[in-house]
């Protein structure tokens, strides 16, 4: 197993890592990162490999077979390890790019579109528990709500909060905190003829960032106040430490809103042959976590802004 110093150097920060990742996903990701670096493989290639593994896992979740479902679980665990590997490779080699970040986010979207589709197809001919009514098209509507409304917003918010935390912890260079107005300016300068691929990805990334900003009005207000008060430079150390102290207890909620917790619910539902448990978990437990996280983060931003303006 890789030594702790090397492992820590491949992480974004210990503040924003969760226990399962530190002790399982990241160590295995580091081993794969070293392997791919020796082969000269680009991190984005590893991201694409994770997409194929995650989609294959989703396909296997369609079948009412414990063996195939268990194989699907293993493939999704493998995909998640590669999802860690690409970021660790980027930090180890200095190959961090926004295209890589966008691809990394899109990978999870591909996985879960396949997973929700497989669950819907599997449940359509089955009865809704406790009734004689078949799920039919209703399971597609339920999964669409769980995925596109609940899951997507939860992950967007968690990703944004972790990057805000990294911004105060490490500054601009250690965070991937973007601004939709600046991204739109960049988008306008690009040509569909010469920059098609990047402009195509940026089109979705602008919308992603804009959605994050709309969900965080208090943070947007604090961000403007920081710029008006301290300019484009970093905030004073006292402000940074105050924010970190208030934000650090929210990081477990942000981590719970990303992959591991929902993956455990998914694995239980699939292996126990009750796949409807997973979208139900999304619209209940995961929404409660996201709501609590958002309320607490908004109060934190309002308090710090009020202190700055005193």
Coordinates of C-alpha atoms in Angstrom, one line a residue, residues 4-5 22 44 47 56 82 133 139 155 185-186 195 208 216-217 235 254 256 259 263 271 283 307:
X4 CA 0.8 8.2 3.6
X5 CA 2.9 11.2 2.5
X22 CA -8.9 8.0 2.2
X44 CA -8.7 12.0 -19.6
X47 CA -11.9 9.1 -17.3
X56 CA -21.5 -1.6 -18.2
X82 CA -10.8 5.2 -11.9
X133 CA -50.5 -2.2 -10.2
X139 CA -41.0 4.2 -12.8
X155 CA -24.1 16.7 -6.6
X185 CA -17.2 35.6 -22.0
X186 CA -14.8 32.8 -22.9
X195 CA -12.7 25.2 -31.1
X208 CA -23.7 23.7 -14.7
X216 CA -26.3 29.7 -3.5
X217 CA -27.5 33.4 -3.2
X235 CA -9.2 37.5 1.8
X254 CA -21.0 17.4 1.0
X256 CA -22.4 12.2 1.6
X259 CA -21.0 9.1 -4.5
X263 CA -23.7 4.0 -4.0
X271 CA -28.4 -7.0 -4.5
X283 CA -35.8 11.6 -3.1
X307 CA -18.8 40.5 10.0

